CSV table of N, CA and C and ligand atoms in Angstrom, one decimal:
chain,number,residue,atom,x,y,z
A,1206,MET,N,-5.6,-21.7,-103.5
A,1206,MET,CA,-6.1,-20.5,-103.4
A,1206,MET,C,-7.7,-20.6,-103.5
A,1207,ASN,N,-8.2,-19.6,-102.8
A,1207,ASN,CA,-9.8,-19.6,-102.5
A,1207,ASN,C,-10.2,-18.2,-103.2
A,1208,ILE,N,-11.3,-18.0,-103.7
A,1208,ILE,CA,-11.8,-17.0,-104.3
A,1208,ILE,C,-13.1,-16.5,-103.6
A,1209,PHE,N,-13.2,-15.6,-102.9
A,1209,PHE,CA,-14.6,-15.2,-102.3
A,1209,PHE,C,-15.2,-14.0,-103.3
A,1210,LEU,N,-16.4,-14.3,-103.8
A,1210,LEU,CA,-17.0,-13.2,-104.7
A,1210,LEU,C,-18.0,-12.6,-103.8
A,1211,VAL,N,-17.9,-11.2,-103.6
A,1211,VAL,CA,-18.9,-10.4,-102.8
A,1211,VAL,C,-19.5,-9.1,-103.6
A,1212,GLY,N,-20.4,-8.7,-103.3
A,1212,GLY,CA,-21.2,-7.6,-103.9
A,1212,GLY,C,-22.6,-7.7,-103.6
A,1213,PHE,N,-23.1,-6.6,-104.0
A,1213,PHE,CA,-24.7,-6.3,-103.7
A,1213,PHE,C,-25.6,-7.3,-104.5
A,1214,MET,N,-26.8,-7.5,-104.0
A,1214,MET,CA,-27.7,-8.6,-104.5
A,1214,MET,C,-27.8,-8.2,-106.1
A,1215,GLY,N,-27.6,-9.2,-106.9
A,1215,GLY,CA,-28.1,-9.0,-108.3
A,1215,GLY,C,-26.7,-9.1,-109.0
A,1216,ALA,N,-25.6,-8.8,-108.5
A,1216,ALA,CA,-24.5,-8.5,-109.1
A,1216,ALA,C,-23.8,-9.7,-109.9
A,1217,GLY,N,-24.4,-10.8,-109.8
A,1217,GLY,CA,-24.2,-12.1,-110.5
A,1217,GLY,C,-22.8,-12.9,-109.9
A,1218,LYS,N,-23.0,-12.8,-108.5
A,1218,LYS,CA,-21.9,-13.6,-107.9
A,1218,LYS,C,-22.2,-15.1,-108.1
A,1219,SER,N,-23.5,-15.8,-108.0
A,1219,SER,CA,-23.6,-17.1,-108.3
A,1219,SER,C,-23.3,-17.4,-109.6
A,1220,SER,N,-23.9,-16.7,-110.6
A,1220,SER,CA,-23.4,-17.3,-112.1
A,1220,SER,C,-22.2,-17.0,-112.5
A,1221,VAL,N,-21.4,-15.9,-112.0
A,1221,VAL,CA,-20.2,-15.9,-112.2
A,1221,VAL,C,-19.0,-16.7,-111.5
A,1222,GLY,N,-19.5,-16.9,-110.2
A,1222,GLY,CA,-18.8,-17.9,-109.4
A,1222,GLY,C,-18.6,-19.4,-110.0
A,1223,LYS,N,-19.9,-19.9,-110.6
A,1223,LYS,CA,-19.9,-21.0,-111.3
A,1223,LYS,C,-19.2,-21.2,-112.3
A,1224,LYS,N,-19.3,-20.1,-113.3
A,1224,LYS,CA,-18.4,-20.1,-114.6
A,1224,LYS,C,-16.9,-20.0,-114.2
A,1225,LEU,N,-16.5,-19.3,-113.1
A,1225,LEU,CA,-15.2,-19.1,-112.9
A,1225,LEU,C,-14.6,-20.4,-112.0
A,1226,SER,N,-15.5,-21.1,-111.4
A,1226,SER,CA,-15.0,-22.2,-111.0
A,1226,SER,C,-14.7,-23.3,-112.3
A,1227,GLU,N,-15.6,-23.5,-113.1
A,1227,GLU,CA,-15.3,-24.3,-114.1
A,1227,GLU,C,-14.2,-24.0,-114.9
A,1228,GLU,N,-13.8,-22.9,-115.2
A,1228,GLU,CA,-12.8,-22.1,-116.0
A,1228,GLU,C,-11.4,-22.7,-115.4
A,1229,MET,N,-11.7,-22.3,-113.9
A,1229,MET,CA,-10.2,-22.6,-113.2
A,1229,MET,C,-10.1,-24.1,-112.8
A,1230,ASN,N,-11.0,-24.9,-112.9
A,1230,ASN,CA,-11.3,-26.3,-112.3
A,1230,ASN,C,-11.1,-26.5,-110.9
A,1231,TYR,N,-12.1,-25.3,-110.2
A,1231,TYR,CA,-12.0,-25.2,-108.9
A,1231,TYR,C,-13.4,-25.8,-108.5
A,1232,ASN,N,-13.4,-26.1,-107.1
A,1232,ASN,CA,-14.7,-26.4,-106.6
A,1232,ASN,C,-15.6,-25.1,-106.4
A,1233,PHE,N,-16.8,-25.2,-106.4
A,1233,PHE,CA,-17.7,-24.2,-106.3
A,1233,PHE,C,-18.6,-24.1,-105.1
A,1234,ILE,N,-18.9,-23.2,-104.2
A,1234,ILE,CA,-19.7,-23.2,-103.1
A,1234,ILE,C,-20.6,-21.7,-103.2
A,1235,ASP,N,-21.8,-22.0,-103.2
A,1235,ASP,CA,-22.7,-20.7,-102.9
A,1235,ASP,C,-23.2,-20.7,-101.6
A,1236,THR,N,-22.9,-19.6,-100.5
A,1236,THR,CA,-23.0,-19.8,-99.3
A,1236,THR,C,-24.5,-19.8,-98.9
A,1237,ASP,N,-25.3,-19.1,-99.8
A,1237,ASP,CA,-26.9,-19.2,-99.5
A,1237,ASP,C,-27.4,-20.7,-99.7
A,1238,SER,N,-26.9,-21.4,-100.7
A,1238,SER,CA,-27.4,-22.6,-101.1
A,1238,SER,C,-26.8,-23.6,-100.0
A,1239,PHE,N,-25.6,-23.3,-99.4
A,1239,PHE,CA,-24.9,-24.1,-98.5
A,1239,PHE,C,-25.8,-24.0,-97.2
A,1240,ILE,N,-26.2,-22.8,-96.7
A,1240,ILE,CA,-26.9,-22.6,-95.5
A,1240,ILE,C,-28.2,-23.2,-95.6
A,1241,GLU,N,-29.0,-23.1,-96.9
A,1241,GLU,CA,-30.3,-23.5,-97.0
A,1241,GLU,C,-30.2,-25.1,-96.9
A,1242,LYS,N,-29.2,-25.7,-97.4
A,1242,LYS,CA,-29.3,-27.2,-97.1
A,1242,LYS,C,-28.8,-27.6,-95.8
A,1243,GLN,N,-27.8,-27.0,-95.0
A,1243,GLN,CA,-27.3,-27.0,-93.9
A,1243,GLN,C,-28.7,-26.9,-92.8
A,1244,THR,N,-29.3,-25.8,-93.0
A,1244,THR,CA,-30.4,-25.6,-91.9
A,1244,THR,C,-31.8,-26.2,-92.3
A,1245,GLU,N,-31.8,-26.8,-93.7
A,1245,GLU,CA,-33.1,-27.2,-94.2
A,1245,GLU,C,-34.2,-26.1,-94.3
A,1246,ARG,N,-33.7,-24.9,-94.4
A,1246,ARG,CA,-34.6,-23.8,-94.3
A,1246,ARG,C,-34.4,-22.8,-95.5
A,1247,ARG,N,-35.5,-22.2,-96.1
A,1247,ARG,CA,-35.2,-21.4,-97.3
A,1247,ARG,C,-34.7,-20.0,-96.5
A,1248,ILE,N,-33.8,-19.1,-97.3
A,1248,ILE,CA,-33.3,-17.9,-96.8
A,1248,ILE,C,-34.4,-17.1,-96.5
A,1249,GLU,N,-35.4,-16.9,-97.5
A,1249,GLU,CA,-36.7,-16.1,-97.2
A,1249,GLU,C,-37.2,-16.4,-95.8
A,1250,ASP,N,-37.3,-17.7,-95.5
A,1250,ASP,CA,-37.8,-17.8,-94.0
A,1250,ASP,C,-37.1,-17.3,-92.8
A,1251,PHE,N,-35.8,-17.2,-92.9
A,1251,PHE,CA,-35.2,-16.6,-91.9
A,1251,PHE,C,-35.8,-15.1,-91.8
A,1252,PHE,N,-35.7,-14.4,-93.0
A,1252,PHE,CA,-35.9,-13.0,-93.0
A,1252,PHE,C,-37.5,-13.1,-92.4
A,1253,ASP,N,-38.5,-13.6,-93.1
A,1253,ASP,CA,-40.1,-13.8,-92.9
A,1253,ASP,C,-40.1,-13.6,-91.4
A,1254,ARG,N,-39.5,-14.5,-90.8
A,1254,ARG,CA,-39.6,-14.8,-89.3
A,1254,ARG,C,-38.7,-13.7,-88.5
A,1255,GLY,N,-38.2,-13.0,-88.9
A,1255,GLY,CA,-37.4,-12.0,-88.3
A,1255,GLY,C,-36.1,-12.3,-87.6
A,1256,GLU,N,-35.5,-13.4,-88.4
A,1256,GLU,CA,-34.6,-14.1,-87.7
A,1256,GLU,C,-33.1,-14.0,-88.6
A,1257,GLU,N,-32.9,-12.7,-89.2
A,1257,GLU,CA,-32.0,-12.2,-89.9
A,1257,GLU,C,-30.5,-12.6,-89.1
A,1258,GLU,N,-30.6,-12.2,-87.9
A,1258,GLU,CA,-29.6,-12.4,-87.0
A,1258,GLU,C,-28.9,-13.9,-87.1
A,1259,ILE,N,-29.9,-14.9,-87.0
A,1259,ILE,CA,-29.5,-16.3,-87.2
A,1259,ILE,C,-29.0,-16.3,-88.2
A,1260,PHE,N,-29.3,-16.0,-89.3
A,1260,PHE,CA,-28.9,-16.1,-90.7
A,1260,PHE,C,-27.3,-15.7,-90.7
A,1261,ARG,N,-27.2,-14.4,-90.2
A,1261,ARG,CA,-25.9,-14.0,-90.3
A,1261,ARG,C,-24.8,-14.8,-89.3
A,1262,GLU,N,-25.2,-15.3,-88.2
A,1262,GLU,CA,-24.7,-16.4,-87.5
A,1262,GLU,C,-24.0,-17.7,-88.3
A,1263,LYS,N,-25.0,-18.0,-89.2
A,1263,LYS,CA,-24.7,-19.1,-90.2
A,1263,LYS,C,-23.8,-18.8,-91.2
A,1264,GLU,N,-23.6,-17.5,-91.7
A,1264,GLU,CA,-22.8,-16.9,-92.5
A,1264,GLU,C,-21.5,-17.0,-91.8
A,1265,ARG,N,-21.4,-16.3,-90.7
A,1265,ARG,CA,-20.0,-16.2,-89.9
A,1265,ARG,C,-19.6,-17.6,-89.8
A,1266,GLU,N,-20.4,-18.5,-89.1
A,1266,GLU,CA,-20.0,-19.9,-88.9
A,1266,GLU,C,-19.3,-20.7,-90.3
A,1267,PHE,N,-20.0,-20.3,-91.3
A,1267,PHE,CA,-19.7,-21.1,-92.7
A,1267,PHE,C,-18.2,-20.5,-92.8
A,1268,LEU,N,-17.9,-19.1,-92.6
A,1268,LEU,CA,-16.6,-18.6,-92.8
A,1268,LEU,C,-15.5,-19.1,-91.7
A,1269,GLN,N,-16.0,-19.4,-90.6
A,1269,GLN,CA,-15.0,-19.7,-89.4
A,1269,GLN,C,-14.7,-21.1,-89.9
A,1270,ASN,N,-15.7,-21.9,-90.3
A,1270,ASN,CA,-15.2,-23.3,-90.6
A,1270,ASN,C,-14.7,-23.6,-91.7
A,1271,PHE,N,-14.6,-22.8,-92.7
A,1271,PHE,CA,-14.2,-23.0,-94.0
A,1271,PHE,C,-12.7,-23.3,-94.2
A,1272,ASP,N,-12.4,-24.5,-94.5
A,1272,ASP,CA,-10.9,-25.0,-94.6
A,1272,ASP,C,-10.6,-25.4,-95.9
A,1273,SER,N,-11.4,-25.3,-96.9
A,1273,SER,CA,-11.1,-25.8,-98.2
A,1273,SER,C,-10.0,-25.0,-99.1
A,1274,GLU,N,-9.4,-25.7,-99.9
A,1274,GLU,CA,-8.6,-25.1,-101.0
A,1274,GLU,C,-9.0,-25.0,-102.5
A,1275,ASN,N,-8.6,-24.3,-103.3
A,1275,ASN,CA,-9.0,-24.4,-104.8
A,1275,ASN,C,-10.6,-24.1,-104.7
A,1276,THR,N,-11.3,-23.2,-104.3
A,1276,THR,CA,-12.6,-23.1,-104.1
A,1276,THR,C,-13.0,-21.8,-104.5
A,1277,VAL,N,-14.1,-21.5,-105.3
A,1277,VAL,CA,-14.6,-20.2,-105.7
A,1277,VAL,C,-16.0,-20.2,-104.8
A,1278,ILE,N,-16.0,-19.1,-104.0
A,1278,ILE,CA,-17.2,-19.1,-103.0
A,1278,ILE,C,-18.0,-17.9,-103.5
A,1279,SER,N,-19.2,-18.0,-103.8
A,1279,SER,CA,-20.1,-16.8,-104.2
A,1279,SER,C,-20.8,-16.7,-102.8
A,1280,THR,N,-20.7,-15.5,-102.2
A,1280,THR,CA,-21.5,-15.2,-100.9
A,1280,THR,C,-22.6,-14.5,-101.1
A,1281,GLY,N,-23.4,-14.6,-100.0
A,1281,GLY,CA,-24.7,-13.6,-100.0
A,1281,GLY,C,-24.4,-12.2,-99.9
A,1282,GLY,N,-25.1,-11.2,-100.5
A,1282,GLY,CA,-24.6,-9.9,-100.5
A,1282,GLY,C,-24.5,-9.3,-99.2
A,1283,GLY,N,-24.7,-10.0,-98.1
A,1283,GLY,CA,-24.5,-9.3,-96.8
A,1283,GLY,C,-23.2,-10.0,-96.2
A,1284,MET,N,-22.7,-11.1,-96.5
A,1284,MET,CA,-21.8,-11.8,-95.9
A,1284,MET,C,-20.4,-10.9,-95.7
A,1285,ALA,N,-20.2,-9.8,-96.8
A,1285,ALA,CA,-19.0,-8.9,-96.5
A,1285,ALA,C,-19.3,-7.9,-95.7
A,1286,CYS,N,-20.6,-7.6,-95.2
A,1286,CYS,CA,-20.6,-6.5,-94.6
A,1286,CYS,C,-20.5,-6.5,-93.1
A,1287,SER,N,-19.2,-7.0,-92.8
A,1287,SER,CA,-18.8,-7.2,-91.3
A,1287,SER,C,-17.4,-7.1,-91.5
A,1288,MET,N,-16.7,-6.3,-90.7
A,1288,MET,CA,-15.0,-6.1,-90.8
A,1288,MET,C,-14.4,-7.6,-90.2
A,1289,LYS,N,-15.2,-8.3,-89.4
A,1289,LYS,CA,-14.8,-9.6,-89.1
A,1289,LYS,C,-14.9,-10.7,-90.1
A,1290,ASN,N,-16.1,-10.5,-90.9
A,1290,ASN,CA,-16.2,-11.6,-91.9
A,1290,ASN,C,-15.0,-11.1,-93.1
A,1291,ILE,N,-14.8,-9.9,-93.2
A,1291,ILE,CA,-13.8,-9.7,-94.2
A,1291,ILE,C,-12.5,-10.2,-93.9
A,1292,SER,N,-12.1,-10.0,-92.4
A,1292,SER,CA,-10.9,-10.5,-92.1
A,1292,SER,C,-10.7,-12.0,-92.1
A,1293,LEU,N,-11.8,-12.8,-91.8
A,1293,LEU,CA,-11.7,-14.2,-92.2
A,1293,LEU,C,-11.6,-14.5,-93.6
A,1294,MET,N,-12.3,-13.8,-94.4
A,1294,MET,CA,-12.2,-14.2,-95.8
A,1294,MET,C,-10.7,-13.7,-96.4
A,1295,LYS,N,-10.1,-12.7,-95.9
A,1295,LYS,CA,-8.8,-12.2,-96.3
A,1295,LYS,C,-7.9,-13.3,-95.8
A,1296,LYS,N,-8.1,-14.1,-94.6
A,1296,LYS,CA,-7.1,-14.9,-94.0
A,1296,LYS,C,-7.2,-16.2,-95.0
A,1297,LYS,N,-8.4,-16.5,-95.7
A,1297,LYS,CA,-8.5,-17.7,-96.3
A,1297,LYS,C,-8.6,-17.6,-97.6
A,1298,GLY,N,-8.3,-16.4,-98.3
A,1298,GLY,CA,-8.3,-16.3,-99.8
A,1298,GLY,C,-8.3,-14.8,-100.3
A,1299,THR,N,-8.8,-14.7,-101.6
A,1299,THR,CA,-8.7,-13.4,-102.3
A,1299,THR,C,-10.3,-13.0,-102.4
A,1300,ILE,N,-10.4,-11.7,-102.1
A,1300,ILE,CA,-11.8,-11.2,-102.1
A,1300,ILE,C,-12.0,-10.4,-103.6
A,1301,VAL,N,-13.1,-11.0,-104.2
A,1301,VAL,CA,-13.1,-10.1,-105.5
A,1301,VAL,C,-14.7,-9.5,-105.4
A,1302,TYR,N,-14.7,-8.2,-105.7
A,1302,TYR,CA,-16.1,-7.4,-105.5
A,1302,TYR,C,-16.5,-7.1,-107.0
A,1303,LEU,N,-17.7,-7.5,-107.0
A,1303,LEU,CA,-18.4,-7.3,-108.6
A,1303,LEU,C,-19.3,-6.2,-108.1
A,1304,PHE,N,-18.9,-5.1,-108.6
A,1304,PHE,CA,-19.6,-4.0,-108.5
A,1304,PHE,C,-20.5,-3.6,-109.6
A,1305,ILE,N,-21.9,-3.5,-109.0
A,1305,ILE,CA,-22.9,-2.9,-110.0
A,1305,ILE,C,-23.4,-1.6,-109.3
A,1306,THR,N,-24.1,-0.7,-110.0
A,1306,THR,CA,-24.7,0.5,-109.3
A,1306,THR,C,-26.1,0.0,-108.8
A,1307,LEU,N,-26.7,0.9,-107.7
A,1307,LEU,CA,-27.9,0.6,-107.5
A,1307,LEU,C,-29.0,0.3,-108.4
A,1308,LYS,N,-28.8,1.3,-109.4
A,1308,LYS,CA,-29.8,1.2,-110.5
A,1308,LYS,C,-29.9,-0.3,-111.3
A,1309,GLU,N,-28.8,-0.6,-111.4
A,1309,GLU,CA,-28.5,-2.0,-112.1
A,1309,GLU,C,-29.0,-3.2,-111.2
A,1310,ALA,N,-28.7,-2.9,-109.9
A,1310,ALA,CA,-29.0,-4.0,-108.9
A,1310,ALA,C,-30.6,-4.3,-108.7
A,1311,ILE,N,-31.4,-3.0,-108.9
A,1311,ILE,CA,-32.7,-3.1,-109.0
A,1311,ILE,C,-33.4,-3.7,-110.4
A,1312,LYS,N,-32.6,-3.3,-111.4
A,1312,LYS,CA,-33.0,-3.8,-112.7
A,1312,LYS,C,-32.8,-5.2,-112.7
A,1313,ARG,N,-31.8,-5.8,-111.9
A,1313,ARG,CA,-31.3,-7.2,-112.4
A,1313,ARG,C,-32.2,-8.1,-111.2
A,1314,THR,N,-32.5,-7.5,-110.2
A,1314,THR,CA,-33.4,-8.2,-109.0
A,1314,THR,C,-34.9,-8.0,-109.3
A,1315,HIS,N,-35.1,-7.1,-109.7
A,1315,HIS,CA,-36.5,-6.7,-109.7
A,1315,HIS,C,-37.1,-6.6,-108.4
A,1316,PHE,N,-36.2,-6.2,-107.3
A,1316,PHE,CA,-36.6,-6.1,-105.8
A,1316,PHE,C,-37.0,-7.5,-105.1
A,1317,ASN,N,-36.5,-8.5,-105.9
A,1317,ASN,CA,-37.1,-10.0,-105.6
A,1317,ASN,C,-35.8,-10.5,-104.6
A,1318,ARG,N,-35.8,-9.9,-103.3
A,1318,ARG,CA,-35.0,-10.3,-102.4
A,1318,ARG,C,-35.5,-9.9,-101.1
A,1319,PRO,N,-35.5,-10.6,-99.8
A,1319,PRO,CA,-36.1,-10.2,-98.5
A,1319,PRO,C,-35.8,-9.1,-98.3
A,1320,LEU,N,-34.4,-8.5,-98.4
A,1320,LEU,CA,-34.1,-7.2,-97.9
A,1320,LEU,C,-34.3,-6.1,-99.0
A,1321,LEU,N,-34.8,-6.4,-100.0
A,1321,LEU,CA,-35.3,-5.3,-101.0
A,1321,LEU,C,-36.8,-4.9,-101.0
A,1322,LYS,N,-37.4,-5.7,-99.9
A,1322,LYS,CA,-39.2,-5.5,-100.0
A,1322,LYS,C,-39.1,-3.9,-99.5
A,1323,ASN,N,-38.3,-3.6,-98.5
A,1323,ASN,CA,-38.7,-2.2,-97.8
A,1323,ASN,C,-37.9,-1.2,-98.8
A,1324,ARG,N,-38.6,-0.7,-99.9
A,1324,ARG,CA,-37.7,-0.1,-100.9
A,1324,ARG,C,-37.3,1.4,-100.5
A,1325,GLU,N,-37.8,1.8,-99.4
A,1325,GLU,CA,-37.3,3.2,-98.9
A,1325,GLU,C,-35.9,3.1,-98.3
A,1326,ASN,N,-35.4,1.8,-98.1
A,1326,ASN,CA,-34.1,2.0,-97.3
A,1326,ASN,C,-33.1,1.5,-98.2
A,1327,ILE,N,-33.5,1.2,-99.4
A,1327,ILE,CA,-32.4,0.5,-100.3
A,1327,ILE,C,-31.1,1.3,-100.5
A,1328,ASP,N,-31.5,2.8,-100.8
A,1328,ASP,CA,-30.4,3.6,-101.1
A,1328,ASP,C,-29.5,3.7,-100.1
A,1329,SER,N,-30.0,3.7,-98.7
A,1329,SER,CA,-28.8,3.9,-97.5
A,1329,SER,C,-28.2,2.5,-97.3
A,1330,LEU,N,-29.1,1.3,-97.7
A,1330,LEU,CA,-28.3,0.1,-97.4
A,1330,LEU,C,-27.1,0.0,-98.5
A,1331,PHE,N,-27.4,0.3,-99.6
A,1331,PHE,CA,-26.5,0.3,-100.9
A,1331,PHE,C,-25.1,1.1,-100.4
A,1332,LYS,N,-25.5,2.4,-99.8
A,1332,LYS,CA,-24.3,3.1,-99.7
A,1332,LYS,C,-23.5,2.6,-98.5
A,1333,LYS,N,-24.2,2.1,-97.4
A,1333,LYS,CA,-23.5,1.6,-96.2
A,1333,LYS,C,-22.6,0.3,-96.8
A,1334,ARG,N,-23.1,-0.4,-97.6
A,1334,ARG,CA,-22.5,-1.7,-97.8
A,1334,ARG,C,-21.2,-1.3,-98.9
A,1335,LEU,N,-21.2,-0.1,-99.7
A,1335,LEU,CA,-19.8,0.2,-100.4
A,1335,LEU,C,-18.6,0.4,-99.7
A,1336,HIS,N,-19.0,0.7,-98.3
A,1336,HIS,CA,-17.9,0.8,-97.3
A,1336,HIS,C,-17.1,-0.4,-97.1
A,1337,PHE,N,-18.0,-1.4,-96.8
A,1337,PHE,CA,-17.4,-2.8,-96.6
A,1337,PHE,C,-16.8,-3.5,-97.9
A,1338,TYR,N,-17.6,-3.5,-99.1
A,1338,TYR,CA,-17.2,-4.2,-100.4
A,1338,TYR,C,-15.7,-3.6,-100.9
A,1339,LYS,N,-15.5,-2.4,-100.4
A,1339,LYS,CA,-14.4,-1.6,-101.3
A,1339,LYS,C,-13.1,-2.2,-100.5
A,1340,ASN,N,-13.4,-3.1,-99.4
A,1340,ASN,CA,-11.9,-3.8,-98.9
A,1340,ASN,C,-11.7,-5.0,-100.0
A,1341,ALA,N,-12.3,-5.2,-100.8
A,1341,ALA,CA,-11.8,-6.4,-101.7
A,1341,ALA,C,-10.4,-6.2,-102.2
A,1342,HIS,N,-9.7,-7.4,-102.5
A,1342,HIS,CA,-8.5,-7.3,-103.3
A,1342,HIS,C,-8.7,-6.7,-104.5
A,1343,ILE,N,-9.8,-7.2,-105.3
A,1343,ILE,CA,-10.1,-6.9,-106.7
A,1343,ILE,C,-11.2,-6.2,-106.8
A,1344,ILE,N,-11.6,-5.2,-107.5
A,1344,ILE,CA,-12.8,-4.7,-107.8
A,1344,ILE,C,-13.1,-4.9,-109.5
A,1345,ILE,N,-14.3,-5.5,-109.7
A,1345,ILE,CA,-14.6,-5.5,-111.1
A,1345,ILE,C,-16.0,-4.8,-111.5
A,1346,PRO,N,-15.8,-3.9,-112.3
A,1346,PRO,CA,-17.3,-3.3,-112.7
A,1346,PRO,C,-17.9,-4.2,-113.7
A,1347,VAL,N,-19.1,-4.5,-113.1
A,1347,VAL,CA,-19.8,-5.5,-114.0
A,1347,VAL,C,-20.3,-4.9,-115.4
A,1348,GLY,N,-21.1,-3.7,-115.2
A,1348,GLY,CA,-21.8,-2.9,-116.4
A,1348,GLY,C,-22.2,-4.0,-117.2
A,1349,LYS,N,-22.0,-3.8,-118.5
A,1349,LYS,CA,-22.8,-4.7,-119.4
A,1349,LYS,C,-22.0,-5.9,-119.8
A,1350,LYS,N,-20.9,-6.1,-118.8
A,1350,LYS,CA,-20.1,-7.5,-119.3
A,1350,LYS,C,-21.1,-8.9,-119.1
A,1351,THR,N,-20.7,-9.7,-120.0
A,1351,THR,CA,-21.4,-11.1,-119.7
A,1351,THR,C,-20.7,-12.0,-118.7
A,1352,VAL,N,-21.4,-12.9,-118.1
A,1352,VAL,CA,-20.8,-13.8,-117.2
A,1352,VAL,C,-19.3,-14.3,-117.4
A,1353,GLU,N,-19.1,-14.5,-118.7
A,1353,GLU,CA,-18.0,-15.2,-119.3
A,1353,GLU,C,-17.2,-14.1,-119.3
A,1354,GLU,N,-17.2,-12.7,-119.6
A,1354,GLU,CA,-16.3,-11.8,-119.8
A,1354,GLU,C,-15.9,-11.4,-118.2
A,1355,VAL,N,-16.8,-11.3,-117.3
A,1355,VAL,CA,-16.6,-11.1,-116.0
A,1355,VAL,C,-15.7,-12.2,-115.4
A,1356,SER,N,-15.9,-13.3,-115.6
A,1356,SER,CA,-15.1,-14.5,-115.1
A,1356,SER,C,-13.8,-14.4,-115.9
A,1357,LYS,N,-13.7,-13.9,-117.1
A,1357,LYS,CA,-12.2,-14.0,-117.7
A,1357,LYS,C,-11.3,-12.9,-117.0
A,1358,ARG,N,-12.1,-12.0,-116.9
A,1358,ARG,CA,-11.4,-10.8,-116.2
A,1358,ARG,C,-11.0,-11.1,-115.0
A,1359,ILE,N,-11.8,-11.7,-114.2
A,1359,ILE,CA,-11.1,-12.0,-112.8
A,1359,ILE,C,-10.0,-13.0,-112.9
A,1360,LYS,N,-10.1,-14.1,-113.7
A,1360,LYS,CA,-9.0,-14.9,-113.9
A,1360,LYS,C,-7.5,-14.2,-114.4
A,1361,ALA,N,-7.9,-13.2,-115.1
A,1361,ALA,CA,-6.7,-12.4,-115.6
A,1361,ALA,C,-6.1,-11.6,-114.6
A,1362,LEU,N,-7.0,-11.0,-113.7
A,1362,LEU,CA,-6.4,-10.2,-112.7
A,1362,LEU,C,-5.8,-11.0,-111.5
A,1363,LEU,N,-6.3,-12.2,-111.3
A,1363,LEU,CA,-6.1,-13.2,-109.9
A,1363,LEU,C,-4.4,-13.3,-110.3
A,1364,CYS,N,-3.8,-13.3,-111.1
A,1364,CYS,CA,-2.4,-13.5,-111.3
A,1364,CYS,C,-1.4,-12.6,-110.5
A,1365,CYS,N,-2.0,-11.4,-110.3
A,1365,CYS,CA,-1.4,-10.2,-109.9
A,1365,CYS,C,-1.5,-10.1,-108.3
A,1366,ILE,N,-2.2,-11.0,-107.7
A,1366,ILE,CA,-2.6,-10.7,-106.1
A,1366,ILE,C,-1.7,-11.9,-105.6
A,1367,THR,N,-1.5,-11.7,-104.3
A,1367,THR,CA,-0.6,-12.5,-103.3
A,1367,THR,C,-1.7,-12.4,-102.3
A,1368,PRO,N,-2.7,-13.4,-102.1
A,1368,PRO,CA,-3.3,-13.3,-100.8
A,1368,PRO,C,-2.7,-13.2,-99.5
A,1369,GLU,N,-3.2,-12.5,-98.6
A,1369,GLU,CA,-2.6,-12.5,-97.0
A,1369,GLU,C,-2.5,-13.9,-96.4
A,1370,GLY,N,-3.5,-14.8,-96.9
A,1370,GLY,CA,-3.5,-16.1,-96.4
A,1370,GLY,C,-2.5,-17.0,-97.0
A,1371,GLY,N,-1.6,-16.6,-97.8
A,1371,GLY,CA,-0.6,-17.4,-98.7
A,1371,GLY,C,-1.1,-18.1,-99.8
B,1500,LIG,C1,-28.6,-10.9,-98.8
B,1500,LIG,C2,-28.5,-11.4,-99.9
B,1500,LIG,C3,-28.9,-12.5,-100.6
B,1500,LIG,C4,-29.1,-13.4,-99.3
B,1500,LIG,C5,-29.9,-13.0,-98.4
B,1500,LIG,C6,-29.4,-11.6,-97.8
B,1500,LIG,C7,-28.0,-9.4,-98.3
B,1500,LIG,O1,-28.2,-13.1,-101.5
B,1500,LIG,O2,-27.9,-14.0,-98.9
B,1500,LIG,O3,-31.2,-12.6,-99.2
B,1500,LIG,O4,-28.0,-9.2,-97.1
B,1500,LIG,O5,-27.6,-8.9,-99.3
B,1500,LIG,P1,-27.6,-12.5,-103.0
B,1500,LIG,O6,-26.5,-11.3,-102.6
B,1500,LIG,O7,-27.3,-13.8,-103.5
B,1500,LIG,O8,-29.0,-12.2,-103.6
């Protein structure tokens, strides 16, 4: 089984993913780090040069080529924001949405992400993305839960899921 963690920037996908992979004795992949290593470029660099589209292609490529098992994958906040990517993730595993409110996202990121630099658009970006994230098999409201608590909750809920990919 593979577990894709999705959600808005600041939801804790990377830290929860790492913890969950340890608890389940699974491999762990953070797609941002994967793409940075693969391309030898920083994520910010794609955005600074107006090359978000190239970054999105790299995300898509990652999903198309992904063929591991027993892996927790922490995705970048935009990876789930395409129905094609959602269907690829559903084919290859279970999608878990770590839900935080926009207020929490701002508090947790301090606007420190390329896409949060334009503060006026954040509200509409957040709303647009809910529409995609809600396709997840499991939704976890993060709230004030610790990384350990979120990870335990996911583990407990995973046993009720039969992923489409088998
Ligand atoms: C993005 C989120 C970032 C990173 C990139 C784009 C997004 O990852 O992939 O800056 O579109 O939401 P985190 O969600 O880990 O911050």
